[in-house]
mmCIF file of C-alpha atoms in Angstrom:
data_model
loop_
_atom_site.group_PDB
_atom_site.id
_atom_site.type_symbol
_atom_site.label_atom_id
_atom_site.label_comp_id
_atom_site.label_asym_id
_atom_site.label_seq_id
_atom_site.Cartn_x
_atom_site.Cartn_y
_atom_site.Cartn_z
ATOM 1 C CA UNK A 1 175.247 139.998 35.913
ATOM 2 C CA UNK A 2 175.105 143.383 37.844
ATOM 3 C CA UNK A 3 173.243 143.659 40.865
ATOM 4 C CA UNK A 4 171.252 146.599 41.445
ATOM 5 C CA UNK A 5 170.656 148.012 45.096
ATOM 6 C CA UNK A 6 167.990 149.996 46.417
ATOM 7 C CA UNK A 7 169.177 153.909 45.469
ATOM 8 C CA UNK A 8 170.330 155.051 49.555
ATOM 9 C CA UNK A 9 167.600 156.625 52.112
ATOM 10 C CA UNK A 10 168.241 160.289 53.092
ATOM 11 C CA UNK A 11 168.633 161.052 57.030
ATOM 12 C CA UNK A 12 165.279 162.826 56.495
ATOM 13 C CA UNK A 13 163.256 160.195 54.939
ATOM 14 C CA UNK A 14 164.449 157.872 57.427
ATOM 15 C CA UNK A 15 163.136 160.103 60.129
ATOM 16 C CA UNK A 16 159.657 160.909 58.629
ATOM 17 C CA UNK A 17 159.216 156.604 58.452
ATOM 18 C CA UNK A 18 160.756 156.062 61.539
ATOM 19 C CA UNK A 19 158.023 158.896 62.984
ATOM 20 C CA UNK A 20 155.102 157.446 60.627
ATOM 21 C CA UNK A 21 156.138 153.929 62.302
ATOM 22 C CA UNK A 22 155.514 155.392 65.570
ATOM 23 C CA UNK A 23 152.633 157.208 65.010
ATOM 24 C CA UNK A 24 150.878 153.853 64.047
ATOM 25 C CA UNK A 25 152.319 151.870 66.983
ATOM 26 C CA UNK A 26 151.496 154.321 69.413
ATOM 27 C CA UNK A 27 147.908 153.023 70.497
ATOM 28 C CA UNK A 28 149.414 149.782 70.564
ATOM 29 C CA UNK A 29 152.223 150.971 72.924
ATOM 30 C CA UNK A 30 149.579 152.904 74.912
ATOM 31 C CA UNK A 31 147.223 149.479 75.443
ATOM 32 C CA UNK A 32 150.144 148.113 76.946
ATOM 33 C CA UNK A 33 150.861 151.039 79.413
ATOM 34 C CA UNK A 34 154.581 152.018 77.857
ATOM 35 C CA UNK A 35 156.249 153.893 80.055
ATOM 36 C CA UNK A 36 156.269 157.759 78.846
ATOM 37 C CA UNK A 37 159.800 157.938 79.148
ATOM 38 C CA UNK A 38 160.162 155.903 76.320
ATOM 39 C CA UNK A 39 157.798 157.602 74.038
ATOM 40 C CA UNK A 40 159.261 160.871 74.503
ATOM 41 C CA UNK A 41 163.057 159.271 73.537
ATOM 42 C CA UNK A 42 161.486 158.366 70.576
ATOM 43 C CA UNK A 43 160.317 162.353 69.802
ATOM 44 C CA UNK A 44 156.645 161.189 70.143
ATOM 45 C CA UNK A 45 154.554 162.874 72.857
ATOM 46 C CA UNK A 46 150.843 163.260 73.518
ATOM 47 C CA UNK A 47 151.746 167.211 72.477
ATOM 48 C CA UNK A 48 153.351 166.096 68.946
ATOM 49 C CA UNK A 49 150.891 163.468 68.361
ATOM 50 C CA UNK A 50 146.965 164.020 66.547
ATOM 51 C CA UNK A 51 145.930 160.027 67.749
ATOM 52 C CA UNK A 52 144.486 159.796 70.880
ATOM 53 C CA UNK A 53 145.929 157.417 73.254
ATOM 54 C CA UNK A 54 143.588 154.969 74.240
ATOM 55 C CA UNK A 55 143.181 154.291 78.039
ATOM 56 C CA UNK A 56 145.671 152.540 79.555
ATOM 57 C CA UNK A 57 145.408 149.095 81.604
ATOM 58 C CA UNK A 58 146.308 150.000 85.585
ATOM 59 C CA UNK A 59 148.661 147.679 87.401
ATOM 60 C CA UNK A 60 147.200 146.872 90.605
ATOM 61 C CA UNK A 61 149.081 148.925 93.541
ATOM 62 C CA UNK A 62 149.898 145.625 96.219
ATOM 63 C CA UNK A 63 150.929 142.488 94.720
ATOM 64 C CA UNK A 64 148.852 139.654 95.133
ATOM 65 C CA UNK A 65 149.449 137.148 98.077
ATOM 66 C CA UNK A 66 150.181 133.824 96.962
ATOM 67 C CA UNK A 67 149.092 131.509 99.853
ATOM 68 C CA UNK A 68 151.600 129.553 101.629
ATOM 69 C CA UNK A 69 149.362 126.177 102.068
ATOM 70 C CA UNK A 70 146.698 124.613 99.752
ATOM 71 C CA UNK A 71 143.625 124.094 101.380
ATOM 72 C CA UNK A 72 140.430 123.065 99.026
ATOM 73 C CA UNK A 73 138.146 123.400 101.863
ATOM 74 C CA UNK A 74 138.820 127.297 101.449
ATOM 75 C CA UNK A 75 137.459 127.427 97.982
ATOM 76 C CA UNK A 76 133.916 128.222 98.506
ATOM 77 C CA UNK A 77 131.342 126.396 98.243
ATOM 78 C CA UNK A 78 130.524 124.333 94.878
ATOM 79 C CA UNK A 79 130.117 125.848 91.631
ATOM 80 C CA UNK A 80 132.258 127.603 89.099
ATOM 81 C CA UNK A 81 136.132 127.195 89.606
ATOM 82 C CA UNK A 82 137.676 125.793 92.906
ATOM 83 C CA UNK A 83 135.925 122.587 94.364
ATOM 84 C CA UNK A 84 134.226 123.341 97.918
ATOM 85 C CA UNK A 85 131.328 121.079 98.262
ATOM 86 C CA UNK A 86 131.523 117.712 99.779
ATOM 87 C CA UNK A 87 135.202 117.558 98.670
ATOM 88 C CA UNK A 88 137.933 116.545 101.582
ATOM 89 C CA UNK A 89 141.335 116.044 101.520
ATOM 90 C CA UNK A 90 141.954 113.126 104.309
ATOM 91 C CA UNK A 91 144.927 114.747 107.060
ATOM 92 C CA UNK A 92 146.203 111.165 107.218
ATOM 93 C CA UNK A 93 145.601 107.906 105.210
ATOM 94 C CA UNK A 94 143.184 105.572 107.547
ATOM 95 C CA UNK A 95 143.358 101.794 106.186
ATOM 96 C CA UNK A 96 140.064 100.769 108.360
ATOM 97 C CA UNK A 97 138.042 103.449 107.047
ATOM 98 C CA UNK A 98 139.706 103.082 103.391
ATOM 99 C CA UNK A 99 138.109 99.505 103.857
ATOM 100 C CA UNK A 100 134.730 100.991 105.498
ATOM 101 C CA UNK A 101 134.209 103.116 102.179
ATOM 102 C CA UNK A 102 135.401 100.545 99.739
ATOM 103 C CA UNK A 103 132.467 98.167 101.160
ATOM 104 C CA UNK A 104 130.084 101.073 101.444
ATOM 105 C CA UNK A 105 131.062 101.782 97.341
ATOM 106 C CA UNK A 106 132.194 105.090 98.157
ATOM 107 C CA UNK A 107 135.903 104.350 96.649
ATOM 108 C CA UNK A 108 136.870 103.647 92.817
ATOM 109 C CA UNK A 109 139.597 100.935 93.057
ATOM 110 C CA UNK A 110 141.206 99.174 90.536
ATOM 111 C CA UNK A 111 141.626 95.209 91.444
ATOM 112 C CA UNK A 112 144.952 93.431 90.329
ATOM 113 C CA UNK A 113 143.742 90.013 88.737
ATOM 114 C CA UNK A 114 144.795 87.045 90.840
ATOM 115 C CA UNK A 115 145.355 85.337 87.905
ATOM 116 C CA UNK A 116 148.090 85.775 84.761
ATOM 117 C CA UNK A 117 145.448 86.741 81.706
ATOM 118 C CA UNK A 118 146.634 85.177 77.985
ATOM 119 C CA UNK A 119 148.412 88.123 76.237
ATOM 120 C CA UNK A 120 146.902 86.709 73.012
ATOM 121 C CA UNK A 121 146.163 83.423 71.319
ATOM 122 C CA UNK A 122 148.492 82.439 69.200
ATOM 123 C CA UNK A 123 147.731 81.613 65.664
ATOM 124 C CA UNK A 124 149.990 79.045 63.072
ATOM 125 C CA UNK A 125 150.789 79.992 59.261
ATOM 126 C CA UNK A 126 149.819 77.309 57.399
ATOM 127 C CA UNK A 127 151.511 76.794 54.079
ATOM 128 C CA UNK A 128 149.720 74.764 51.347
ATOM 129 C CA UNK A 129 151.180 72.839 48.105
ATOM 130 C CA UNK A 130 150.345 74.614 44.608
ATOM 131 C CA UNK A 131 150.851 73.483 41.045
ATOM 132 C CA UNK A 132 152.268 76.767 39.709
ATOM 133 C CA UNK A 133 154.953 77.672 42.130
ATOM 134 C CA UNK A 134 158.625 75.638 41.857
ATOM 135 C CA UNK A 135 159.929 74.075 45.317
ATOM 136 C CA UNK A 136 163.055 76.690 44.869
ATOM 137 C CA UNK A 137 160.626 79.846 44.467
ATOM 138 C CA UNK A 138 158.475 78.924 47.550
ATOM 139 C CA UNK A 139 161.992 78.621 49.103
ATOM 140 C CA UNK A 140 163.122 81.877 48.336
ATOM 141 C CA UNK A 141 160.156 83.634 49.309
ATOM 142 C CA UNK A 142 160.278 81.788 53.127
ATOM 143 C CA UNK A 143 164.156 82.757 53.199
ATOM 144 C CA UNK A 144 163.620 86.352 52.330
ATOM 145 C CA UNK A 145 160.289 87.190 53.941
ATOM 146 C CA UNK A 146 160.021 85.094 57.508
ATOM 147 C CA UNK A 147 162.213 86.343 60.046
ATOM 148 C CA UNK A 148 164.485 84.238 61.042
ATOM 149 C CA UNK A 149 163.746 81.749 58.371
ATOM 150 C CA UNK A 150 166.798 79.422 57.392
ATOM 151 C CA UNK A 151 167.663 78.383 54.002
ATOM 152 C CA UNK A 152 167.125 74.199 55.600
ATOM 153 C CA UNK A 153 164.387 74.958 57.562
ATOM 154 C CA UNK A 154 162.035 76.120 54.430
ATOM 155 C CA UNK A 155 163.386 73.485 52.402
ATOM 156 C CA UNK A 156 162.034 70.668 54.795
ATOM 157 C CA UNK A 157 158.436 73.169 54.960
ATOM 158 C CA UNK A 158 158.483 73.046 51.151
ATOM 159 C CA UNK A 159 159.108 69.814 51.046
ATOM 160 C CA UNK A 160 156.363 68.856 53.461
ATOM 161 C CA UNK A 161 153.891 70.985 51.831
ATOM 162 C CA UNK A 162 154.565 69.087 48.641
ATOM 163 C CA UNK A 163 154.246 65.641 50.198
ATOM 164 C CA UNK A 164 151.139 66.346 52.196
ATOM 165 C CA UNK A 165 149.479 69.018 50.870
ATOM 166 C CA UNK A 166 150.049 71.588 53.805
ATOM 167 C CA UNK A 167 152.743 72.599 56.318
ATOM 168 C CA UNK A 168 153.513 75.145 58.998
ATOM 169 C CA UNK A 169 155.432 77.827 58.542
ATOM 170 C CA UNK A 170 155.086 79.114 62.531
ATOM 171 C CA UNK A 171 153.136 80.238 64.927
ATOM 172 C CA UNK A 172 153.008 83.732 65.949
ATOM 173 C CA UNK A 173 150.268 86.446 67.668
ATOM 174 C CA UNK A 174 147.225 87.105 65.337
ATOM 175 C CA UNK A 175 148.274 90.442 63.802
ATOM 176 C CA UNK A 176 151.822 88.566 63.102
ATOM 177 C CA UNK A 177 150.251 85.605 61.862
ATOM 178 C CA UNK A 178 148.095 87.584 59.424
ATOM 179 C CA UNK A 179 150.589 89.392 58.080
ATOM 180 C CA UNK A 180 153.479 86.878 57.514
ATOM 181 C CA UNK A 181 150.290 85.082 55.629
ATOM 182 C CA UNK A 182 149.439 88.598 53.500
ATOM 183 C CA UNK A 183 153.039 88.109 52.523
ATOM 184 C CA UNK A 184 153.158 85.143 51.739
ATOM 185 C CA UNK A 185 150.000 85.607 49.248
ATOM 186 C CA UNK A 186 151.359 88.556 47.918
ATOM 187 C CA UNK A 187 153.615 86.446 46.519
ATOM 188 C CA UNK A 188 151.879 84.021 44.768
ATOM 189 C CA UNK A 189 151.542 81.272 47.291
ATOM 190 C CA UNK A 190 148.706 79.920 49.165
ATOM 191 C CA UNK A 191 148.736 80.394 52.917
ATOM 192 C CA UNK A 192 146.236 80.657 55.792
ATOM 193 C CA UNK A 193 146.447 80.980 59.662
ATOM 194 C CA UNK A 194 144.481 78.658 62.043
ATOM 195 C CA UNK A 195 144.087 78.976 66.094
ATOM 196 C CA UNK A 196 146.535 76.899 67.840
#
């Protein structure tokens, strides 16, 4: 296969594209105040060129002072950006008048609870007999799909359920308890969860 390339561009083509690309940047270049000096390197000028340059942004003359402290009370007063109003900003942390203000209501706090809360009730997979399923399927299906499930330990579950008519498989959080019982359904055998 022969690849064909684009036939070469003369010295004065390139030129005349080069000076069309210009041309159509050039109110672009203007908006952002290019300096002339580079315009005129580029054989542009306001002399050579029928587009009028649009005005120009101006760069202020001093540069701004950035202040050397941060002081709210300086904003202004309320409204708009900048705080002012009743905002303060203490000098020095007071622990009688933090409690003055907490009394009067006048402070947001966030109390630690004197007490350990329960992370979660815990809920137990219960595991009931069926007719349909073999002892060594409902084995399988413990082995593979409950973590840490031994091959002994879901023999003597299976075994139970059989005997009795239900068994538990373990106890876990809700959202782990429902799904290791989803599972378990999914594949064909009959499980629940109950509160501990």
């Amino acid at each position: 296969a022969k690849h064909s390339f684009p036939p070469p561009i003369s010295p004065a083509t390139m030129f005349t594209r080069s000076t069309l690309l210009l041309v159509a940047l050039l109110p672009i270049a203007s908006a952002f105040n290019a300096p002339v000096a580079m315009l005129r390197s580029a054989s542009v000028t306001r002399a050579t060129c029928h587009v009028p340059l649009a005005h120009t942004a101006q760069m202020p003359e001093a540069p701004v002072k950035i202040p050397d402290t941060f002081n709210p009370a300086e904003w202004g007063g309320g409204g708009g950006l900048g705080g002012g109003g009743d905002f303060k900003v203490p000098d020095s942390f007071n622990p009688a008048q933090f409690e003055a203000e907490k009394k009067a209501g006048a402070v947001g706090l966030l109390e630690r609870p004197t007490q350990r809360t329960d992370p979660g009730k815990k809920f137990k997979v219960l595991l009931f007999n069926d007719e349909k399923n073999t002892r060594q399927y409902v084995i399988s299906v413990l082995v593979n799909y409950i973590p840490g499930m031994d091959k002994e330990t879901a023999k003597r579950i299976t075994e139970e359920a059989h005997s009795t008519g239900m068994s538990i498989v373990g106890v876990w959080m809700y959202e782990m308890a429902e799904g290791y019982s989803d599972i378990l359904k999914s594949n064909g055998l009959r499980s629940d969860i109950e509160e501990e």
